[in-house]
Short mmCIF file of C-alpha atoms and ligand atoms in Angstrom, two decimals:
data_model
loop_
_atom_site.label_atom_id
_atom_site.label_comp_id
_atom_site.label_asym_id
_atom_site.label_seq_id
_atom_site.Cartn_x
_atom_site.Cartn_y
_atom_site.Cartn_z
CA MET A 1 -101.35 -79.73 -153.32
CA THR A 2 -102.17 -83.09 -154.86
CA ASP A 3 -100.73 -86.56 -154.51
CA GLU A 4 -98.92 -86.15 -157.82
CA ARG A 5 -95.99 -84.41 -156.19
CA ARG A 6 -92.58 -84.75 -157.74
CA GLU A 7 -89.67 -85.94 -155.69
CA PRO A 8 -88.27 -83.19 -153.45
CA THR A 9 -85.73 -81.02 -155.21
CA THR A 10 -82.64 -79.41 -153.76
CA SER A 11 -83.12 -76.27 -151.74
CA PRO A 12 -80.79 -73.53 -153.05
CA PRO A 13 -82.70 -71.00 -155.13
CA GLY A 14 -82.23 -71.53 -158.84
CA PRO A 15 -81.74 -68.83 -161.42
CA PRO A 16 -84.52 -66.28 -161.88
CA VAL A 17 -87.32 -67.45 -164.15
CA SER A 18 -88.59 -65.02 -166.74
CA VAL A 19 -92.33 -64.76 -167.20
CA GLU A 20 -93.37 -65.96 -170.62
CA PRO A 21 -97.08 -66.36 -171.19
CA ALA A 22 -96.63 -68.41 -174.38
CA ASP A 23 -96.56 -71.77 -172.61
CA PRO A 24 -100.11 -73.28 -172.53
CA GLY A 25 -99.76 -74.30 -168.85
CA ARG A 26 -98.98 -70.75 -167.91
CA ARG A 27 -101.78 -69.43 -170.05
CA ARG A 28 -104.14 -71.68 -168.12
CA PHE A 29 -102.75 -70.32 -164.88
CA PHE A 30 -103.15 -66.72 -165.96
CA ARG A 31 -106.70 -67.34 -167.15
CA GLN A 32 -107.59 -68.98 -163.86
CA PHE A 33 -105.78 -66.27 -161.93
CA ALA A 34 -107.67 -63.49 -163.68
CA GLY A 35 -110.93 -65.27 -162.90
CA GLU A 36 -110.03 -65.51 -159.23
CA VAL A 37 -109.04 -61.86 -159.04
CA LEU A 38 -112.32 -60.88 -160.63
CA THR A 39 -114.34 -62.90 -158.16
CA SER A 40 -112.49 -61.51 -155.18
CA ALA A 41 -112.52 -57.96 -156.50
CA ALA A 42 -116.24 -58.24 -156.92
CA GLN A 43 -116.60 -59.29 -153.30
CA VAL A 44 -114.59 -56.30 -152.19
CA VAL A 45 -116.98 -53.85 -153.77
CA GLY A 46 -120.04 -55.97 -153.06
CA ALA A 47 -120.87 -56.21 -156.75
CA VAL A 48 -120.71 -59.92 -157.53
CA THR A 49 -123.92 -60.02 -159.50
CA GLU A 50 -123.18 -56.91 -161.46
CA LEU A 51 -119.69 -58.12 -162.27
CA ARG A 52 -120.92 -61.52 -163.41
CA ASP A 53 -122.88 -59.78 -166.13
CA ARG A 54 -120.05 -57.65 -167.42
CA SER A 55 -118.31 -58.35 -170.69
CA ALA A 56 -114.77 -59.65 -170.90
CA ALA A 57 -113.61 -56.23 -172.06
CA GLU A 58 -115.08 -54.50 -169.02
CA ALA A 59 -113.60 -57.16 -166.80
CA SER A 60 -110.19 -56.44 -168.30
CA SER A 61 -110.48 -52.77 -167.54
CA LEU A 62 -111.47 -53.55 -163.95
CA LEU A 63 -108.25 -55.46 -163.64
CA GLY A 64 -106.31 -52.57 -165.09
CA GLU A 65 -105.22 -54.90 -167.82
CA THR A 66 -103.47 -53.36 -170.79
CA ARG A 67 -103.80 -56.02 -173.45
CA PRO A 68 -106.04 -55.20 -176.41
CA ALA A 69 -109.75 -56.02 -176.15
CA ALA A 70 -109.42 -58.36 -179.15
CA ALA A 71 -107.06 -60.56 -177.17
CA ALA A 72 -109.52 -60.57 -174.29
CA GLN A 73 -112.23 -61.90 -176.55
CA THR A 74 -110.08 -64.70 -177.88
CA GLY A 75 -109.28 -65.83 -174.35
CA ALA A 76 -105.54 -65.30 -174.77
CA ALA A 77 -103.34 -64.92 -171.70
CA PRO A 78 -105.09 -62.23 -169.67
CA LEU A 79 -102.01 -60.49 -168.36
CA ALA A 80 -99.66 -58.62 -170.63
CA LEU A 81 -96.15 -59.39 -169.44
CA SER A 82 -92.96 -58.25 -171.07
CA ARG A 83 -89.61 -59.97 -171.07
CA PRO A 84 -87.37 -59.18 -168.11
CA SER A 85 -84.72 -57.69 -170.35
CA GLU A 86 -87.05 -55.06 -171.76
CA PRO A 87 -86.49 -51.53 -170.46
CA ALA A 88 -89.04 -49.48 -168.49
CA GLY A 89 -91.40 -47.13 -170.26
CA ASP A 90 -94.24 -48.19 -172.51
CA ARG A 91 -92.93 -51.73 -172.61
CA ALA A 92 -92.53 -51.99 -168.84
CA PRO A 93 -94.14 -55.10 -167.36
CA THR A 94 -97.81 -54.94 -166.58
CA GLY A 95 -100.29 -57.26 -164.94
CA PHE A 96 -102.25 -56.91 -161.72
CA ARG A 97 -101.53 -60.01 -159.71
CA THR A 98 -100.28 -61.57 -156.52
CA PRO A 99 -96.59 -61.64 -155.56
CA PHE A 100 -96.32 -65.42 -155.91
CA ARG A 101 -97.81 -68.48 -157.57
CA PHE A 102 -97.15 -72.20 -157.61
CA GLU A 103 -95.23 -73.54 -160.57
CA SER A 104 -95.79 -77.08 -159.29
CA ASP A 105 -96.56 -78.70 -155.95
CA ASN A 106 -92.90 -78.36 -155.00
CA VAL A 107 -92.01 -74.95 -156.39
CA LEU A 108 -93.38 -71.54 -155.51
CA LEU A 109 -92.46 -68.74 -157.90
CA VAL A 110 -92.05 -65.40 -156.16
CA ILE A 111 -91.93 -62.11 -158.09
CA ASP A 112 -88.55 -60.49 -157.49
CA GLN A 113 -89.74 -57.10 -156.25
CA ARG A 114 -86.19 -55.74 -156.32
CA LYS A 115 -86.40 -55.71 -160.11
CA LEU A 116 -89.71 -53.88 -160.43
CA PRO A 117 -90.83 -51.77 -162.20
CA ASP A 118 -88.26 -52.45 -164.92
CA ALA A 119 -88.65 -56.21 -165.17
CA LEU A 120 -91.04 -58.89 -164.07
CA VAL A 121 -88.85 -61.77 -162.97
CA GLU A 122 -89.73 -64.72 -160.76
CA MET A 123 -87.52 -66.60 -158.34
CA PRO A 124 -88.20 -70.20 -157.33
CA VAL A 125 -88.73 -71.07 -153.67
CA ARG A 126 -88.47 -74.78 -152.90
CA SER A 127 -87.99 -74.78 -149.13
CA ALA A 128 -88.07 -72.76 -145.93
CA SER A 129 -84.46 -71.80 -146.48
CA ASP A 130 -85.26 -70.42 -149.96
CA ALA A 131 -88.21 -68.54 -148.46
CA ALA A 132 -86.02 -67.06 -145.71
CA ASN A 133 -83.50 -65.92 -148.34
CA ALA A 134 -86.21 -64.36 -150.49
CA ILE A 135 -87.54 -62.49 -147.44
CA ARG A 136 -84.10 -61.41 -146.20
CA LEU A 137 -83.09 -60.17 -149.66
CA MET A 138 -86.39 -58.27 -150.17
CA VAL A 139 -87.34 -60.40 -153.18
CA VAL A 140 -90.66 -60.50 -151.37
CA ARG A 141 -91.55 -57.81 -148.84
CA GLY A 142 -94.56 -56.35 -147.09
CA ALA A 143 -95.80 -57.80 -143.82
CA PRO A 144 -98.67 -60.04 -145.00
CA ALA A 145 -96.78 -61.32 -148.06
CA ILE A 146 -93.71 -62.39 -146.10
CA GLY A 147 -95.94 -64.27 -143.65
CA GLN A 148 -97.59 -66.14 -146.51
CA VAL A 149 -94.33 -66.98 -148.29
CA ALA A 150 -92.76 -68.13 -144.99
CA ALA A 151 -95.72 -70.43 -144.34
CA ILE A 152 -95.50 -71.95 -147.81
CA GLY A 153 -91.71 -72.34 -147.51
CA LEU A 154 -92.10 -74.20 -144.23
CA ALA A 155 -94.78 -76.44 -145.74
CA LEU A 156 -92.43 -77.22 -148.66
CA THR A 157 -89.73 -78.22 -146.17
CA ALA A 158 -92.23 -80.46 -144.37
CA ARG A 159 -92.84 -82.12 -147.72
CA ILE A 160 -89.10 -82.59 -148.30
CA ALA A 161 -88.79 -84.07 -144.78
CA ALA A 162 -91.83 -86.35 -145.10
CA LYS A 163 -89.71 -89.48 -145.37
CA SER A 164 -87.17 -88.56 -142.69
CA GLN A 165 -87.05 -90.13 -139.23
CA ALA A 166 -89.31 -88.33 -136.73
CA HIS A 167 -86.36 -86.91 -134.73
CA THR A 168 -84.61 -85.74 -137.87
CA ARG A 169 -87.81 -84.17 -139.14
CA ARG A 170 -88.30 -82.36 -135.86
CA ALA A 171 -84.77 -80.91 -136.06
CA ILE A 172 -85.33 -79.88 -139.69
CA LEU A 173 -88.67 -78.20 -139.02
CA GLU A 174 -87.61 -76.45 -135.84
CA GLY A 175 -84.41 -75.19 -137.51
CA ALA A 176 -86.38 -74.04 -140.55
CA ALA A 177 -88.91 -72.23 -138.36
CA ASP A 178 -86.07 -70.47 -136.53
CA ILE A 179 -84.41 -69.18 -139.70
CA LEU A 180 -87.74 -67.94 -141.00
CA ARG A 181 -88.68 -66.14 -137.77
CA ILE A 182 -85.47 -64.12 -137.82
CA ALA A 183 -85.43 -63.36 -141.54
CA ARG A 184 -86.85 -59.91 -140.76
CA PRO A 185 -87.54 -58.70 -137.23
CA THR A 186 -90.27 -56.06 -137.32
CA ALA A 187 -93.29 -57.49 -139.17
CA ILE A 188 -95.12 -59.78 -136.77
CA ASN A 189 -96.96 -61.55 -139.60
CA LEU A 190 -93.80 -63.55 -140.26
CA ARG A 191 -93.57 -64.98 -136.75
CA TRP A 192 -97.35 -65.32 -136.54
CA ALA A 193 -97.49 -67.48 -139.69
CA VAL A 194 -94.50 -69.66 -138.70
CA ASP A 195 -95.84 -70.13 -135.16
CA ARG A 196 -99.21 -71.10 -136.57
CA LEU A 197 -97.70 -73.87 -138.72
CA MET A 198 -95.50 -75.09 -135.86
CA ALA A 199 -98.53 -75.19 -133.55
CA ARG A 200 -100.31 -77.36 -136.12
CA TYR A 201 -97.21 -79.60 -136.26
CA ARG A 202 -97.17 -80.02 -132.49
CA GLU A 203 -100.91 -80.70 -132.51
CA ILE A 204 -100.25 -83.73 -134.72
CA GLY A 205 -97.33 -84.74 -132.55
CA ALA A 206 -93.80 -83.48 -133.12
CA LEU A 207 -92.49 -87.06 -132.99
CA SER A 208 -95.24 -88.59 -135.07
CA GLU A 209 -93.78 -91.06 -137.61
CA ASP A 210 -96.38 -90.03 -140.16
CA GLY A 211 -94.37 -87.52 -142.17
CA GLU A 212 -96.94 -87.57 -144.95
CA ALA A 213 -99.73 -86.47 -142.59
CA ILE A 214 -97.50 -83.70 -141.23
CA ALA A 215 -96.68 -82.47 -144.74
CA VAL A 216 -100.35 -82.44 -145.72
CA ALA A 217 -101.39 -80.66 -142.51
CA LEU A 218 -98.72 -77.96 -142.84
CA ASN A 219 -99.61 -77.45 -146.47
CA ASP A 220 -103.27 -77.06 -145.53
CA GLU A 221 -102.38 -74.58 -142.81
CA ALA A 222 -100.24 -72.53 -145.22
CA MET A 223 -103.03 -72.52 -147.80
CA ALA A 224 -105.48 -71.44 -145.10
CA ILE A 225 -103.23 -68.49 -144.24
CA VAL A 226 -103.17 -67.41 -147.90
CA ALA A 227 -106.94 -67.83 -148.31
CA GLU A 228 -107.73 -66.03 -145.05
CA ALA A 229 -105.51 -63.11 -146.09
CA THR A 230 -107.53 -62.69 -149.29
CA ASP A 231 -110.79 -62.73 -147.36
CA ASP A 232 -109.51 -60.52 -144.53
CA HIS A 233 -108.01 -57.91 -146.81
CA GLY A 234 -111.25 -57.78 -148.80
CA ARG A 235 -113.25 -57.13 -145.60
CA LEU A 236 -110.68 -54.58 -144.46
CA ALA A 237 -110.83 -52.76 -147.80
CA GLU A 238 -114.58 -52.44 -147.55
CA ALA A 239 -114.41 -51.26 -143.91
CA GLY A 240 -111.87 -48.61 -144.91
CA ARG A 241 -113.82 -47.50 -147.95
CA ALA A 242 -116.89 -46.97 -145.78
CA ILE A 243 -115.14 -44.40 -143.56
CA LEU A 244 -113.39 -42.35 -146.23
CA PRO A 245 -114.25 -38.67 -145.84
CA ALA A 246 -116.86 -37.23 -148.19
CA THR A 247 -115.53 -34.48 -150.46
CA GLY A 248 -118.66 -33.52 -152.38
CA ASP A 249 -118.05 -33.07 -156.08
CA ARG A 250 -114.29 -32.99 -156.01
CA PRO A 251 -112.07 -36.11 -156.02
CA LEU A 252 -110.91 -37.43 -152.67
CA GLN A 253 -107.21 -36.69 -152.13
CA VAL A 254 -105.56 -39.71 -150.50
CA LEU A 255 -101.93 -39.82 -149.38
CA THR A 256 -100.11 -43.12 -148.85
CA HIS A 257 -96.66 -44.29 -147.87
CA CYS A 258 -94.56 -47.32 -148.85
CA ASN A 259 -96.31 -50.15 -150.70
CA THR A 260 -99.40 -51.86 -149.32
CA GLY A 261 -100.85 -53.27 -152.53
CA PRO A 262 -101.13 -56.87 -153.71
CA LEU A 263 -97.34 -57.12 -154.01
CA ALA A 264 -97.10 -56.61 -150.24
CA CYS A 265 -100.19 -58.50 -149.22
CA GLY A 266 -101.27 -61.30 -151.56
CA GLN A 267 -104.32 -60.94 -153.70
CA PHE A 268 -105.51 -57.66 -152.16
CA GLY A 269 -103.76 -54.76 -150.62
CA THR A 270 -104.53 -53.29 -147.22
CA ALA A 271 -104.20 -49.49 -147.28
CA LEU A 272 -104.02 -49.71 -151.07
CA GLY A 273 -106.90 -52.22 -150.91
CA VAL A 274 -109.04 -49.41 -149.48
CA VAL A 275 -108.03 -47.29 -152.46
CA GLN A 276 -108.78 -50.19 -154.84
CA ALA A 277 -112.21 -50.71 -153.28
CA ALA A 278 -113.07 -46.99 -153.48
CA HIS A 279 -111.88 -46.85 -157.09
CA HIS A 280 -113.93 -49.92 -158.02
CA ALA A 281 -116.93 -48.33 -156.32
CA GLU A 282 -116.36 -45.42 -158.71
CA LEU A 283 -115.52 -42.89 -156.03
CA PRO A 284 -113.51 -40.17 -157.76
CA LEU A 285 -110.10 -40.08 -156.09
CA HIS A 286 -106.48 -39.21 -156.56
CA VAL A 287 -103.54 -40.69 -154.65
CA TRP A 288 -100.40 -38.85 -153.56
CA VAL A 289 -97.71 -41.54 -153.55
CA ASP A 290 -94.75 -40.94 -151.22
CA GLU A 291 -91.63 -42.15 -152.99
CA THR A 292 -90.58 -43.77 -149.66
CA ARG A 293 -86.87 -43.19 -149.36
CA PRO A 294 -84.55 -44.98 -149.23
CA TYR A 295 -85.90 -48.24 -150.68
CA LEU A 296 -88.44 -46.44 -152.91
CA GLN A 297 -91.33 -48.86 -152.43
CA GLY A 298 -93.72 -46.01 -153.27
CA ALA A 299 -91.98 -44.92 -156.46
CA ARG A 300 -91.17 -48.40 -157.72
CA LEU A 301 -94.11 -50.51 -156.55
CA THR A 302 -97.12 -48.41 -155.50
CA ALA A 303 -96.92 -46.23 -158.60
CA TRP A 304 -96.63 -49.42 -160.69
CA GLU A 305 -99.67 -51.01 -159.09
CA LEU A 306 -101.81 -47.87 -159.27
CA LYS A 307 -100.90 -47.35 -162.89
CA GLN A 308 -102.13 -50.81 -163.76
CA ALA A 309 -105.28 -50.43 -161.72
CA GLY A 310 -106.00 -47.17 -163.54
CA VAL A 311 -106.11 -45.12 -160.33
CA PRO A 312 -105.10 -41.45 -160.80
CA HIS A 313 -101.96 -40.80 -158.78
CA THR A 314 -98.99 -38.47 -158.45
CA LEU A 315 -95.57 -39.40 -157.10
CA ILE A 316 -94.10 -36.98 -154.57
CA PRO A 317 -90.84 -36.72 -152.65
CA ASP A 318 -91.53 -37.81 -149.06
CA MET A 319 -90.85 -34.32 -147.73
CA ALA A 320 -93.53 -32.80 -150.00
CA ALA A 321 -96.27 -34.46 -147.92
CA GLY A 322 -96.15 -31.74 -145.22
CA PRO A 323 -96.54 -28.77 -147.57
CA LEU A 324 -99.36 -30.54 -149.42
CA MET A 325 -101.18 -31.03 -146.14
CA ALA A 326 -100.61 -27.40 -145.20
CA ARG A 327 -102.15 -26.32 -148.52
CA GLY A 328 -105.29 -28.40 -147.87
CA GLU A 329 -104.46 -30.86 -150.65
CA VAL A 330 -104.75 -34.04 -148.58
CA ASP A 331 -108.11 -35.32 -147.26
CA VAL A 332 -107.00 -38.60 -145.71
CA ILE A 333 -103.84 -40.63 -145.11
CA VAL A 334 -103.89 -44.43 -145.38
CA VAL A 335 -100.88 -46.54 -144.39
CA GLY A 336 -100.21 -50.19 -143.55
CA ALA A 337 -98.58 -51.72 -140.49
CA ASP A 338 -95.80 -54.18 -139.79
CA ARG A 339 -96.78 -54.62 -136.17
CA ILE A 340 -99.51 -53.14 -134.03
CA ALA A 341 -98.79 -53.39 -130.30
CA ALA A 342 -101.49 -54.18 -127.73
CA ASN A 343 -102.05 -50.46 -127.00
CA GLY A 344 -102.35 -49.52 -130.70
CA ASP A 345 -98.84 -48.12 -131.17
CA THR A 346 -97.93 -49.05 -134.75
CA ALA A 347 -94.66 -49.86 -136.47
CA ASN A 348 -94.63 -49.15 -140.19
CA LYS A 349 -92.22 -47.97 -142.86
CA VAL A 350 -89.96 -45.16 -141.68
CA GLY A 351 -91.65 -41.85 -142.43
CA THR A 352 -95.06 -42.99 -141.20
CA TYR A 353 -94.59 -41.31 -137.81
CA THR A 354 -93.71 -38.02 -139.50
CA LEU A 355 -96.90 -38.22 -141.57
CA ALA A 356 -98.99 -38.93 -138.46
CA VAL A 357 -97.58 -35.89 -136.64
CA LEU A 358 -98.28 -33.72 -139.65
CA ALA A 359 -101.79 -35.18 -140.03
CA ALA A 360 -102.55 -34.28 -136.40
CA ARG A 361 -101.19 -30.77 -136.96
CA HIS A 362 -103.52 -30.29 -139.93
CA GLY A 363 -106.57 -32.20 -138.64
CA ILE A 364 -106.36 -34.87 -141.36
CA PRO A 365 -107.72 -38.38 -140.61
CA PHE A 366 -104.86 -40.87 -140.31
CA TYR A 367 -105.90 -44.49 -140.91
CA VAL A 368 -103.70 -47.52 -140.24
CA CYS A 369 -105.05 -50.35 -142.41
CA ALA A 370 -103.86 -53.81 -141.39
CA PRO A 371 -105.21 -57.31 -140.85
CA MET A 372 -105.40 -58.77 -137.34
CA SER A 373 -102.38 -60.94 -138.28
CA SER A 374 -100.36 -57.72 -137.91
CA VAL A 375 -101.60 -57.21 -134.34
CA ASP A 376 -99.32 -58.50 -131.60
CA LEU A 377 -101.14 -58.50 -128.27
CA GLY A 378 -97.94 -59.93 -126.73
CA THR A 379 -96.08 -56.67 -127.39
CA PRO A 380 -97.39 -54.13 -124.86
CA ASP A 381 -96.42 -50.93 -126.71
CA GLY A 382 -94.33 -49.44 -129.46
CA ALA A 383 -91.17 -49.26 -127.37
CA ALA A 384 -91.06 -53.06 -127.33
CA ILE A 385 -91.23 -53.46 -131.12
CA PRO A 386 -87.85 -54.38 -132.65
CA ILE A 387 -86.93 -51.99 -135.45
CA GLU A 388 -84.90 -53.39 -138.33
CA ASP A 389 -81.75 -51.50 -139.23
CA ARG A 390 -80.98 -51.97 -142.89
CA PRO A 391 -77.69 -51.69 -144.82
CA ALA A 392 -76.03 -48.29 -145.29
CA ILE A 393 -75.82 -48.83 -149.04
CA GLU A 394 -79.58 -48.30 -149.32
CA VAL A 395 -78.99 -44.70 -148.21
CA THR A 396 -75.61 -43.93 -149.77
CA ASP A 397 -76.54 -45.38 -153.18
CA ILE A 398 -79.56 -45.17 -155.45
CA ARG A 399 -79.96 -48.18 -157.70
CA GLY A 400 -76.26 -48.83 -157.93
CA VAL A 401 -75.08 -45.21 -158.11
CA ARG A 402 -73.31 -43.79 -155.04
CA ILE A 403 -74.64 -40.36 -154.04
CA ALA A 404 -72.86 -39.80 -150.69
CA PRO A 405 -69.11 -39.39 -150.13
CA GLU A 406 -67.31 -42.66 -149.55
CA GLY A 407 -67.21 -43.56 -145.86
CA THR A 408 -70.16 -41.39 -144.80
CA ALA A 409 -71.70 -42.61 -141.54
CA VAL A 410 -75.25 -43.86 -142.06
CA ARG A 411 -78.17 -44.83 -139.86
CA ASN A 412 -80.95 -46.64 -141.73
CA PRO A 413 -83.86 -47.65 -139.48
CA SER A 414 -86.37 -49.27 -141.82
CA PHE A 415 -89.43 -48.66 -139.65
CA ASP A 416 -90.72 -46.19 -137.09
CA VAL A 417 -93.42 -46.28 -134.43
CA THR A 418 -96.51 -44.10 -134.56
CA PRO A 419 -98.03 -43.65 -131.09
CA ALA A 420 -101.65 -44.75 -130.82
CA GLU A 421 -102.82 -41.24 -129.94
CA LEU A 422 -101.93 -40.04 -133.45
CA ILE A 423 -104.04 -42.73 -135.14
CA THR A 424 -107.63 -41.87 -136.08
CA ALA A 425 -108.68 -45.48 -136.76
CA ILE A 426 -107.11 -48.91 -137.15
CA VAL A 427 -108.96 -50.49 -140.05
CA THR A 428 -109.08 -54.30 -139.86
CA GLU A 429 -111.16 -57.16 -141.22
CA GLU A 430 -113.19 -56.83 -138.01
CA GLY A 431 -114.07 -53.23 -138.85
CA ALA A 432 -112.62 -49.77 -138.21
CA LEU A 433 -111.41 -49.66 -134.60
CA ARG A 434 -111.31 -46.42 -132.62
CA ALA A 435 -109.50 -45.42 -129.42
CA PRO A 436 -109.09 -46.66 -126.79
CA PHE A 437 -107.32 -49.21 -128.98
CA GLY A 438 -106.36 -51.65 -126.20
CA PRO A 439 -109.87 -53.01 -125.61
CA ALA A 440 -110.85 -52.50 -129.26
CA LEU A 441 -107.95 -54.68 -130.44
CA ARG A 442 -108.68 -57.38 -127.84
CA ASP A 443 -112.34 -57.50 -128.87
CA ALA A 444 -111.44 -57.58 -132.56
CA MET A 445 -109.00 -60.45 -131.95
CA ALA A 446 -111.71 -62.39 -130.11
CA SER A 447 -114.22 -61.80 -132.87
CA ARG A 448 -111.69 -62.88 -135.52
CA GLU A 449 -111.04 -66.11 -133.60
CA ALA A 450 -114.78 -66.72 -133.24
CA ARG A 451 -115.28 -66.20 -136.97
CA ARG A 452 -112.46 -68.64 -137.76
CA ASP A 453 -113.82 -71.24 -135.33
CA GLU A 454 -117.23 -70.91 -136.89
CA ALA A 455 -115.79 -71.31 -140.40
CA ALA A 456 -113.72 -74.34 -139.28
CA GLY A 457 -116.81 -75.87 -137.63
CA ALA A 458 -118.85 -75.39 -140.79
CA ALA A 459 -116.07 -76.92 -142.91
CA SER A 460 -115.66 -79.98 -140.67
CA ALA A 461 -119.44 -80.52 -140.66
CA VAL A 462 -119.20 -80.87 -144.45
CA ALA A 463 -116.02 -82.99 -144.65
CA PRO A 464 -114.44 -84.91 -141.75
CA PRO A 465 -110.77 -83.97 -141.19
CA ALA A 466 -108.16 -86.16 -142.87
CA PRO A 467 -106.64 -88.70 -140.45
CA VAL A 468 -103.32 -87.63 -138.96
CA GLY A 469 -100.51 -89.60 -137.34
CA ALA A 470 -100.34 -90.57 -133.67
CA ALA A 471 -99.04 -88.06 -131.13
CA GLY A 472 -95.30 -88.23 -130.50
O1 LIG B 501 -89.60 -53.02 -145.81
P1 LIG B 501 -90.91 -53.40 -146.42
O2 LIG B 501 -91.04 -53.00 -147.84
O3 LIG B 501 -91.25 -54.85 -146.18
O4 LIG B 501 -91.96 -52.54 -145.60
C1 LIG B 501 -93.32 -52.67 -145.89
C2 LIG B 501 -94.16 -51.75 -145.11
O5 LIG B 501 -93.70 -51.02 -144.26
C3 LIG B 501 -95.61 -51.83 -145.32
O6 LIG B 501 -96.23 -50.60 -145.09
C4 LIG B 501 -96.18 -52.86 -144.33
O7 LIG B 501 -95.51 -54.08 -144.41
C5 LIG B 501 -97.61 -53.09 -144.55
S1 LIG B 501 -97.87 -54.00 -146.06
C6 LIG B 501 -99.54 -54.15 -146.11
#
């Protein structure tokens, strides 16, 4: 953020904003965004030099971009986006991108994932309370993404509260942190990100009068979380790619569940990041996409992302995964995680446990791909992970059409727990961890911290930290 901030705006979310690339400011953003994606994608496959030399047309195809090559050469907006009112099909929205972007210093625009794949619509987030709403309503979902949006929302509230009295600001920030932490209960990334910003706040001094310094520090912390996620997911993707089974001349058959792509994670996916990295490294592969009942993250979001990335894939009903495994049509399963307990037990989208049992039955490697921000060493095992129960309507209705008799009793646990013994490897930015997961996770956490400390040391050797207010 810069010093040219506008005055704080009110917090209720405004109407959805349609994505229109005609505006020159937005064109600039999209151009810059495409450049950033290219750079990061190149790092993932370790091909920076090669990529630098590629033509704009090749770069477009790497991004899975659908606009004509002529437009690429003229430097027009690099992402082809349709109007929200347009129906699905050939004119469905396209564009390989992150789930959010800044409209200004005070407004984050979050893609409304409830509307995909039919429409690409953005919703403004101006505060922690907007962020909590967006998370609760599933406008943004996926463990890493909700952590990032929560952090930015809290930083926006710190900005709004910059001129308040210290006691008032403390009440505002603590209240905001509380509503964010409880927006969704299972993914630990949410609490991890909020706790990290609040720790930074307390470091400055919760009763410091310098609201400006607090706002700047919380903004920096939120931006660090976003930047680290990009870096971590890139490392993770490469670590996962390196352990994919070899299948000789035939394409690797990968099965995945839910959505773990950029929409769920920021710039890079986790489990889907491994797929992206393998695809960019030109490994022939095909992905079986579980539709992921009842919320259909696989059908609506993963299929959408893979289509744009140009990765061959086939959508299957969740219950087809078992028979495919039995027929030898699955070589590896990659899934994400919402929380990994200290012993390696892993909570992820409901259906993951079933896949892990089937994978063990058929001797198929089962990889959980998640950043260390999804690891909760404070939760001893899976039994201690809170599982979110979601509304009955998600089961009784499909996109507004009721399919079950009125009044049918429903249980809708949104996540399940896969015991550590069913997991072949936990793939993180610190490498692919193997059982026993307890010590492996502790070591990986220590090495992540050491890497961060080293990076922070190097950064402060270059530029001294900005002065902050006195301790309160
Ligand atoms: O309910 P959702 O859509 O937020 O659930 C998402 C998942 O279960 C993902 O697999 C998990 O968050 C990992 S995302 C990299």
